[in-house]
Short mmCIF file of C-alpha atoms in Angstrom, two decimals:
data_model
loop_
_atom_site.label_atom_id
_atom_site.label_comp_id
_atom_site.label_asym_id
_atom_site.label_seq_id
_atom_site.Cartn_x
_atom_site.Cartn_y
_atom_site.Cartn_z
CA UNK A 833 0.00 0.00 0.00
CA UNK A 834 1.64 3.60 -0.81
CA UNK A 835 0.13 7.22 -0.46
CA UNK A 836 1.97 8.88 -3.34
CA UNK A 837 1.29 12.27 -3.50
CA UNK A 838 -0.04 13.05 -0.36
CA UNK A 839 0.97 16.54 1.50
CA UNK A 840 3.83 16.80 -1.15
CA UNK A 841 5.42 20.35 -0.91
CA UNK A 842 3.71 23.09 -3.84
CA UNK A 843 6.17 24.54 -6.21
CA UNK A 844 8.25 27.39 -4.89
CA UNK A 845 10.27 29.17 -7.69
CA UNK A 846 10.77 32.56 -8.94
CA UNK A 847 12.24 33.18 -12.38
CA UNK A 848 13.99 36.56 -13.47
CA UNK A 849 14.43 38.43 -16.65
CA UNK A 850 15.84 41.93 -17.91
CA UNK A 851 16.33 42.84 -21.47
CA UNK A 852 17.37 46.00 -23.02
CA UNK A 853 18.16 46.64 -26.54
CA UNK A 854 20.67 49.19 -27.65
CA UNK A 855 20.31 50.93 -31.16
CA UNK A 856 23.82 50.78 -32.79
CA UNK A 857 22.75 52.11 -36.12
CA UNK A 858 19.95 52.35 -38.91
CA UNK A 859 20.29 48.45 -38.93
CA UNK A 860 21.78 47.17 -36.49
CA UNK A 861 20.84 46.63 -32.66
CA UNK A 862 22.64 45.25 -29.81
CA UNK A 863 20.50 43.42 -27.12
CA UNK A 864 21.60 42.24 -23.42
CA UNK A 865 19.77 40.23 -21.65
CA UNK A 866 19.61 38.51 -17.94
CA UNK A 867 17.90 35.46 -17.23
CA UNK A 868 18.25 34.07 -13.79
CA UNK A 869 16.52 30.58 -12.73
CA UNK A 870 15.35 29.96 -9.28
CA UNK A 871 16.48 33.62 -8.62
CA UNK A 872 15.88 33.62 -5.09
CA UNK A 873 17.63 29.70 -4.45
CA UNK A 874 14.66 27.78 -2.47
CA UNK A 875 15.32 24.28 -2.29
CA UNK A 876 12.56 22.17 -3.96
CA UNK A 877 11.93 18.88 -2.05
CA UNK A 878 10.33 15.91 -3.11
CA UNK A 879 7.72 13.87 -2.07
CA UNK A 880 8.08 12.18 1.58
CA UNK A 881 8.55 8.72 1.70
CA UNK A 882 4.49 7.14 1.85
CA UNK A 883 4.82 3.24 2.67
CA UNK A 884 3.95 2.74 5.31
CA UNK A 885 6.18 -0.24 6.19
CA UNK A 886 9.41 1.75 5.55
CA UNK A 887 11.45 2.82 8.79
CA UNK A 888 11.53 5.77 6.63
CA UNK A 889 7.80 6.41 5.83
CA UNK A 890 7.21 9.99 6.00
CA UNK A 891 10.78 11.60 5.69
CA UNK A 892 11.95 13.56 2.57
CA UNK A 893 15.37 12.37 1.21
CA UNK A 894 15.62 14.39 -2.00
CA UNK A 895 15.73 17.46 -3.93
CA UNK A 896 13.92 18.17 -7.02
CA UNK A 897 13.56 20.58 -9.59
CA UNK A 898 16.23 22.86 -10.94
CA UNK A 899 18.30 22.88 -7.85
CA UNK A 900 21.12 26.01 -8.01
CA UNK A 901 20.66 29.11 -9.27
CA UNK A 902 21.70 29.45 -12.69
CA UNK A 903 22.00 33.25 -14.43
CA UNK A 904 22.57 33.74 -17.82
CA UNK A 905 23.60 37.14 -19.47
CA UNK A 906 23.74 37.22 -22.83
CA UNK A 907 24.65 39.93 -25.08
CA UNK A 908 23.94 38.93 -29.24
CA UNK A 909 23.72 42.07 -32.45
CA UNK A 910 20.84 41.82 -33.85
CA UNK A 911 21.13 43.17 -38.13
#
């Protein structure tokens, strides 16, 4: 018998973006951007452990999700 799913933790993440172009000429455009995943770093943890019979049952062993931070910045011309 297992409980999967039950009181499993809701999503908690907060992405991040900035973007700004810069005109270089009649053509051509310049454009940095940001991106930052899981800006803020909160750990997603997975489901508890539901069987009942394990000397476990109930404790939450794992991560899941994107884990780190990651942040990107990215320039690229645009013509």
């Amino acid at each position: 018998m297992c409980f999967s799913g039950i009181r499993e933790d809701g999503s908690n993440n907060f992405d991040l973006s900035f973007l700004k172009n810069i005109p270089i000429n009649e053509r051509v455009r310049g454009q940095f951007r940001m991106e930052a995943i899981n800006a803020l770093n909160h750990v997603q943890f997975a489901s508890p452990n539901t069987s009942p019979t394990s000397t476990a049952f109930g404790s939450v062993t794992a991560e899941r999700g994107h884990g780190q931070r990651q942040i990107n910045f990215v320039f690229k011309v645009i013509f």
